[in-house]
Short mmCIF file of C-alpha atoms and ligand atoms in Angstrom, two decimals:
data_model
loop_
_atom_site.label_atom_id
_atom_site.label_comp_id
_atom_site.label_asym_id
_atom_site.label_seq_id
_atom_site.Cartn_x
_atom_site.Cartn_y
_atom_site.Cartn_z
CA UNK L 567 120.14 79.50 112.72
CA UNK L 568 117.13 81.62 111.06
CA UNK L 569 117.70 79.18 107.85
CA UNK L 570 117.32 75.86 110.33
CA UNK L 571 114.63 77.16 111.75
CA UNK L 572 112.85 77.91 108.61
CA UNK L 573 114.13 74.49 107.21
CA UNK L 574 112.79 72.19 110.31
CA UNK L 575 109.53 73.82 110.24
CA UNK L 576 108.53 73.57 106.87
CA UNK L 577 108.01 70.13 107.17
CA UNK L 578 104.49 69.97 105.98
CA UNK L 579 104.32 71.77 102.89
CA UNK L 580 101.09 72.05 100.89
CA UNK L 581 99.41 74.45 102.46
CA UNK L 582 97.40 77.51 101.87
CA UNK L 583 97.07 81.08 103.85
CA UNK L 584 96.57 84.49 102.79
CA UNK L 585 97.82 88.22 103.87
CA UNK L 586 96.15 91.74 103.32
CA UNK L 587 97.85 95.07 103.49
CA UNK L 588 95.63 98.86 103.96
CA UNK L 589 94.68 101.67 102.36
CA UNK L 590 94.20 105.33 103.44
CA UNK L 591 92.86 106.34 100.52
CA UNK L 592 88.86 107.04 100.72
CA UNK L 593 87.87 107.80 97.18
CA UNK L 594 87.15 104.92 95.47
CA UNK L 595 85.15 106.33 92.95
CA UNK L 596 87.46 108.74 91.03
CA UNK L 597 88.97 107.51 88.30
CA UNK L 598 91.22 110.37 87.33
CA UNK L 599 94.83 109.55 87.19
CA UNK L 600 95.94 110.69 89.99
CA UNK L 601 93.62 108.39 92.09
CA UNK L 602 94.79 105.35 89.40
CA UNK L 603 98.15 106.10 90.88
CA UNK L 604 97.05 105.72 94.77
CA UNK L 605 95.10 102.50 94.11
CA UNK L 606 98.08 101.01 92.20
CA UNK L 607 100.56 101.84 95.17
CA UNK L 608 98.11 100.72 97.56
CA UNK L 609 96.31 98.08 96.34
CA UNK L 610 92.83 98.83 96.82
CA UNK L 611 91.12 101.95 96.41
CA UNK L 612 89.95 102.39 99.89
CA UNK L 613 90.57 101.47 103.74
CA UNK L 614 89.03 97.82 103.32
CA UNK L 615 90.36 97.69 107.40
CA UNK L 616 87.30 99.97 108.53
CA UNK L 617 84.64 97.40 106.57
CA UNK L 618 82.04 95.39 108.90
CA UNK L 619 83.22 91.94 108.71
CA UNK L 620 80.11 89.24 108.68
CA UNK L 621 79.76 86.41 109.89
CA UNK L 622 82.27 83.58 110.00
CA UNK L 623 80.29 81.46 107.79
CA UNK L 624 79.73 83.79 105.00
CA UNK L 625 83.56 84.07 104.92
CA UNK L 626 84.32 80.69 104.40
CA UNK L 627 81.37 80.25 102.11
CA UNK L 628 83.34 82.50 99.31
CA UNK L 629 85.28 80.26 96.84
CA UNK L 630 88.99 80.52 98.08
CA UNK L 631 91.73 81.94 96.07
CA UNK L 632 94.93 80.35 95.23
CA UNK L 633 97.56 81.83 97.43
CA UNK L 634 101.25 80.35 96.49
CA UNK L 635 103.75 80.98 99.27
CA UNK L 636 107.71 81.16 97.66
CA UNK L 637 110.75 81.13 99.69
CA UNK L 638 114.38 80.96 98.55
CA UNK L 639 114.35 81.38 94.27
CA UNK L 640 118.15 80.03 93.76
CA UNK L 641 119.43 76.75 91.79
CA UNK L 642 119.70 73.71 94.23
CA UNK L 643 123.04 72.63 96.20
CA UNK L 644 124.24 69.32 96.36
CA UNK L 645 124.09 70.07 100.22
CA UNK L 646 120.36 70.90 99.58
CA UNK L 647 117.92 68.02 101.69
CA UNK L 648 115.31 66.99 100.30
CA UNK L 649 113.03 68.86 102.52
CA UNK L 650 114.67 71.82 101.82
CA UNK L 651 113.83 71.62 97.60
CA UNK L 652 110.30 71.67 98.67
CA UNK L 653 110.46 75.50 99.52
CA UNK L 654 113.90 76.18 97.65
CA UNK L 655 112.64 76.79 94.01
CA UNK L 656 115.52 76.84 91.18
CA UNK L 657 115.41 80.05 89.23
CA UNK L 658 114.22 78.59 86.04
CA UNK L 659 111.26 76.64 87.77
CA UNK L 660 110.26 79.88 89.30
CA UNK L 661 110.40 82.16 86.02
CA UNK L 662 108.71 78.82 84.26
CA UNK L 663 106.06 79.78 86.96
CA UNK L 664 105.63 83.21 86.31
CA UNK L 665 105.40 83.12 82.73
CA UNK L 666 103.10 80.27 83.30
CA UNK L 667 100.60 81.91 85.32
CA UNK L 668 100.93 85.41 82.73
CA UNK L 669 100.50 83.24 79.64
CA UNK L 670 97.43 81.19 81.24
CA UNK L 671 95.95 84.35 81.78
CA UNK L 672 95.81 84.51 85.51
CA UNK L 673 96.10 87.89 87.75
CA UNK L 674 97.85 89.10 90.79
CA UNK L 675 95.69 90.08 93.66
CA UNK L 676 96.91 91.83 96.91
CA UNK L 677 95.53 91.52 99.96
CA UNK L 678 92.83 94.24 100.72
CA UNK L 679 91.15 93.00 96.98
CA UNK L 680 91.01 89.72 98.95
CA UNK L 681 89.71 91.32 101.74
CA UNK L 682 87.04 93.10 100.61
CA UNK L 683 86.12 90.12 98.35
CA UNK L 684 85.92 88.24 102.07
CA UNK L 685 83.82 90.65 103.67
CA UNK L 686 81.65 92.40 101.49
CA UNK L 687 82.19 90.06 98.53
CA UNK L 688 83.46 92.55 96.10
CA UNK L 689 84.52 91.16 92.73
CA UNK L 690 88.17 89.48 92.03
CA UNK L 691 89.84 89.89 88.09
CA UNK L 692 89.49 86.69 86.27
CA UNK L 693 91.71 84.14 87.53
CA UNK L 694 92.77 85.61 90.35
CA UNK L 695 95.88 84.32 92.31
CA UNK L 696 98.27 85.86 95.01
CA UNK L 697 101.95 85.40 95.53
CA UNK L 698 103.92 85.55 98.60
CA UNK L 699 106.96 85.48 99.79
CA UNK L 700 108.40 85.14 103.38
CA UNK L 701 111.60 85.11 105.61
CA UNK L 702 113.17 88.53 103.56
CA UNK L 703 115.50 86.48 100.94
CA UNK L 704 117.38 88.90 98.60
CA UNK L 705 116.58 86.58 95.67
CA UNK L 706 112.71 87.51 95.91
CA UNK L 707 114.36 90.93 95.53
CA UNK L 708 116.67 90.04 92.76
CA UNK L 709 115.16 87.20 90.76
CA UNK L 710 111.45 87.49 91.95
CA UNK L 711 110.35 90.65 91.70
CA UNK L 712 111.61 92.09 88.10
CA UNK L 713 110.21 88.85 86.29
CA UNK L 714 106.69 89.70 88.50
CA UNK L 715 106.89 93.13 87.30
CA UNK L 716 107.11 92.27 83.41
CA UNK L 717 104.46 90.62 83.73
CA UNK L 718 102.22 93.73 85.84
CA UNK L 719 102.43 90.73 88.61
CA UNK L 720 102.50 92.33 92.42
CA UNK L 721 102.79 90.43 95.28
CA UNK L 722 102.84 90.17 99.23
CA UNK L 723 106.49 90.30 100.65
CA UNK L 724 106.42 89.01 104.72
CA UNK L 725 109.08 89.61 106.47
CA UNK L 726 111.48 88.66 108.92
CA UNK L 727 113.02 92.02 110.70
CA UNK L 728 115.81 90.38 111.78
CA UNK L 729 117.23 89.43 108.88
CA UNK L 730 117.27 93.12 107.18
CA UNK L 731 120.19 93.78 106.25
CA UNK L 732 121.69 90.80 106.75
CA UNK L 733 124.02 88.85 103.96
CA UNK L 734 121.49 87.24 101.79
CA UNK L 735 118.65 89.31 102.56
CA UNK L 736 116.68 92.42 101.82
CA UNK L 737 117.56 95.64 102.94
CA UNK L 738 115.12 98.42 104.59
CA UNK L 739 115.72 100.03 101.10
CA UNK L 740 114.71 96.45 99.47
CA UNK L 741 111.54 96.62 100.78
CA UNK L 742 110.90 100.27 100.52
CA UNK L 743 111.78 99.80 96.87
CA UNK L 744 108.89 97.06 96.62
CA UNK L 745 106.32 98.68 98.30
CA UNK L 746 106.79 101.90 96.87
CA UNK L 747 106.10 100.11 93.52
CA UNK L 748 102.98 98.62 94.43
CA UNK L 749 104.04 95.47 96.71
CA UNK L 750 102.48 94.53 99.83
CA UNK L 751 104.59 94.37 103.27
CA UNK L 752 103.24 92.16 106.13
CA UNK L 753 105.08 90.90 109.07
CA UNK L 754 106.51 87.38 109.40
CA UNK L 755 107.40 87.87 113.01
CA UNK L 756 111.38 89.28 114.08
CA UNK L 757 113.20 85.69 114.45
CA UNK L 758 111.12 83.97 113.14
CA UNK L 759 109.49 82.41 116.47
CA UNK L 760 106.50 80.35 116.63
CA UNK L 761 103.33 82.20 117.95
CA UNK L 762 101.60 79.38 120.13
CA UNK L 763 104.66 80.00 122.49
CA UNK L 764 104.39 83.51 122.94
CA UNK L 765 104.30 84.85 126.72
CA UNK L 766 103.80 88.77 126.95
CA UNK L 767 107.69 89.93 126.12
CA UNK L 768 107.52 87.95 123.03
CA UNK L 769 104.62 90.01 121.84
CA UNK L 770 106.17 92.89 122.23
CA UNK L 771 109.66 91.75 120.81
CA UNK L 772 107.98 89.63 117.94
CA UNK L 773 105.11 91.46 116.86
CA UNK L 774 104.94 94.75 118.20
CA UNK L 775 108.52 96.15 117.49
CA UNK L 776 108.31 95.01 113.83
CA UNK L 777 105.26 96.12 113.27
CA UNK L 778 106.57 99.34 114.45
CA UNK L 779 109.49 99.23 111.84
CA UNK L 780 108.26 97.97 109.03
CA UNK L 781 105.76 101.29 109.34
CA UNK L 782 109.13 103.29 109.69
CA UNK L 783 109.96 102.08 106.34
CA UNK L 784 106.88 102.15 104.07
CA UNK L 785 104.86 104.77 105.83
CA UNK L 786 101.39 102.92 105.96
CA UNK L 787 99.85 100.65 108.76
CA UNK L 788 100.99 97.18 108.86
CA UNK L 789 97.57 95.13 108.85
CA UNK L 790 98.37 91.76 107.69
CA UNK L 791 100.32 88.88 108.83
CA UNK L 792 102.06 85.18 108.50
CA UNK L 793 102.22 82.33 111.24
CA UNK L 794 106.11 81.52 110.82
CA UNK L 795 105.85 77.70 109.65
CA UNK L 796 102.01 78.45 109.25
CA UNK L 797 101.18 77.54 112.65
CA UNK L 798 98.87 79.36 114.93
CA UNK L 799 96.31 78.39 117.58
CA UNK L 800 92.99 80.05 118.91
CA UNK L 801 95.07 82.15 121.82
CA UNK L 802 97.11 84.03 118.83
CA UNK L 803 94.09 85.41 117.00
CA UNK L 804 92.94 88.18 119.95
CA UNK L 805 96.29 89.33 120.17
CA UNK L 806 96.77 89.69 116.32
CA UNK L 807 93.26 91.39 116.57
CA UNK L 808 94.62 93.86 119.72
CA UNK L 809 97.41 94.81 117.24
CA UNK L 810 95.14 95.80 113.99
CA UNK L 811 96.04 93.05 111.74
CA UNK L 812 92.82 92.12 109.85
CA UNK L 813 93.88 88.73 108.52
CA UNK L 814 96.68 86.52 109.23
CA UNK L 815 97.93 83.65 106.73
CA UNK L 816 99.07 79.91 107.80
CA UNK L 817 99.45 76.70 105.67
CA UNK L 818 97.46 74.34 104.59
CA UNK L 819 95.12 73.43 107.96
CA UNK L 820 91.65 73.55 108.50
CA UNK L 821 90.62 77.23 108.45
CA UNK L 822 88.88 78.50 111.82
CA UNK L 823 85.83 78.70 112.41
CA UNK L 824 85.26 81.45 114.07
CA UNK L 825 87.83 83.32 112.78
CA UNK L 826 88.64 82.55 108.95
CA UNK L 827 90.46 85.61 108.16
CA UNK L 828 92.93 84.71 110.38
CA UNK L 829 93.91 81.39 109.13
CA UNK L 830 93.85 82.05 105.07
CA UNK L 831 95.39 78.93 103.86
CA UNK L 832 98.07 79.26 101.06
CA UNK L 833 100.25 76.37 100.01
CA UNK L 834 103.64 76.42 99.33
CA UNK L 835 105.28 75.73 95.70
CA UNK L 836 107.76 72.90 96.23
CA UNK L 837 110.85 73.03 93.70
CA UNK L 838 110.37 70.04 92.00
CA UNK L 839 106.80 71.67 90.40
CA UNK L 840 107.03 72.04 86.69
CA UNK L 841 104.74 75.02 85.86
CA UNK L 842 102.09 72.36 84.35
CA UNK L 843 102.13 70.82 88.01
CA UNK L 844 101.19 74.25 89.06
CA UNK L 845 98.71 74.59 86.02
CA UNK L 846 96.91 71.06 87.09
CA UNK L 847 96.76 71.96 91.27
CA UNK L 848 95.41 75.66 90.34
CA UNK L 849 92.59 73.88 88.56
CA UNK L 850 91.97 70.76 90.27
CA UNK L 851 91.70 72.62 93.83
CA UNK L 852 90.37 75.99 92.81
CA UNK L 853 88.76 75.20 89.68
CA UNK L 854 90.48 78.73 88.35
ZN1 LIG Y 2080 108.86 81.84 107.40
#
């Protein structure tokens, strides 16, 4: 039922959006190794969350980043739809990816960099992209994350609490084992449930009760989120705010105005892209 759900939704699927994940550490400045160590676990060398955040139109003024979203890495079925090979990319595509993106010189960025690139406008590494991947699929464990790691690739894992556990998908150990080795952990909701229905239980049971255990398992505040099939409205975004996320990632819509770091666009990789289709739509639509 999860995978239909995920399936129908993903209808539209070039989009963009974007997550962030927090620091506690407040020394930016060292540079001894121990502090190395802290800024590669946490991905940024400080609490980007307690940053003022300007204007709205200062935000959206900063050249985006190319944010990738990747769902199920396995070969195709002959029971696979068509709409399902746009977010179901064969393992070979997705290593072709990877390699791609190493070789052309490109480099991970987690969310807090982005972050404090958004707010205060702090530098990004040359060709900067980020990779994410939602709904908790074991293959992002299996496939995913060893080929990111030979590369010194981290990315932004979102996921679904239900599923933990489940055949298929991560375990609570999974996703320690990824965030203790430098890996970002957002939310993606608990079933999966789209937010512009929410009524005040489905907060709770949604939002607030994973947030709650993803912190059991990686130990540090859960500040950044993803609209299941990328959709949000204007009512989500206070509530999101309540709960101390500081960004939230959709698709591929029209950022808000008001709030832009709540609707980082990201676009997800269909199958069928050959790494030089990837190459081309980094370029044309981020000049990067
Ligand atoms: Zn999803």
């Amino acid at each position: 039922m999860i995978k239909l759900l995920s399936i129908s939704g993903w209808i539209a699927f070039f989009l963009f959006a974007a997550c962030h994940s927090a620091s506690n550490d407040k020394n930016p400045s060292k540079t001894d190794s121990n502090t190395k160590s802290v800024t590669v676990k946490t991905g940024y060398p400080e609490n980007v969350a307690s940053l003022p955040v300007p204007d709205a139109a200062t935000i959206l003024h900063r050249k985006e980043v190319p944010i990738l979203c990747y769902h199920q890495i396995r070969d195709w079925r002959p029971t696979d739809s068509k709409t399902a090979k746009n977010y179901i990319v064969p393992i070979n595509v997705f290593l072709e990816h990877i390699r791609m993106l190493a070789d052309s010189g490109y480099h991970t960025i987690l969310p807090d960099q982005l972050y404090a690139y958004l707010v205060r406008g702090d530098s990004l590494p040359s060709k900067p992209i980020m990779l994410t991947f939602d709904d908790t699929d074991l293959d992002q464990y299996t496939i995913a994350y060893p080929e990111m790691k030979k590369h010194g690739f981290r990315g932004v894992f979102f996921i679904m609490t239900v599923s933990l556990g489940k055949t298929h998908y991560m375990s609570k150990e999974q996703v320690k084992s990824l965030f203790d080795d430098g890996n970002v952990i957002g939310s993606h909701t608990w079933d999966h449930h789209d937010v512009r229905a929410y009524k005040e239980d489905d907060w709770i049971k949604q939002i607030d009760n994973p947030t709650k255990q993803l912190f059991s398992i990686t130990g540090k505040p859960i500040r950044y989120f993803a609209y299941p099939f990328g959709l949000w409205n204007k009512q989500a975004i206070p509530e999101l705010k309540k709960r101390s996320f500081i960004a939230a990632f959709q698709l591929n819509e029209k950022r808000d105005e008001q709030d832009p770091l709540y609707t980082i666009r990201r676009i997800i990789v269909p199958g069928a892209w050959s790494p030089a289709t990837l190459h081309k739509w980094i370029v044309r639509d981020f000049n990067y």
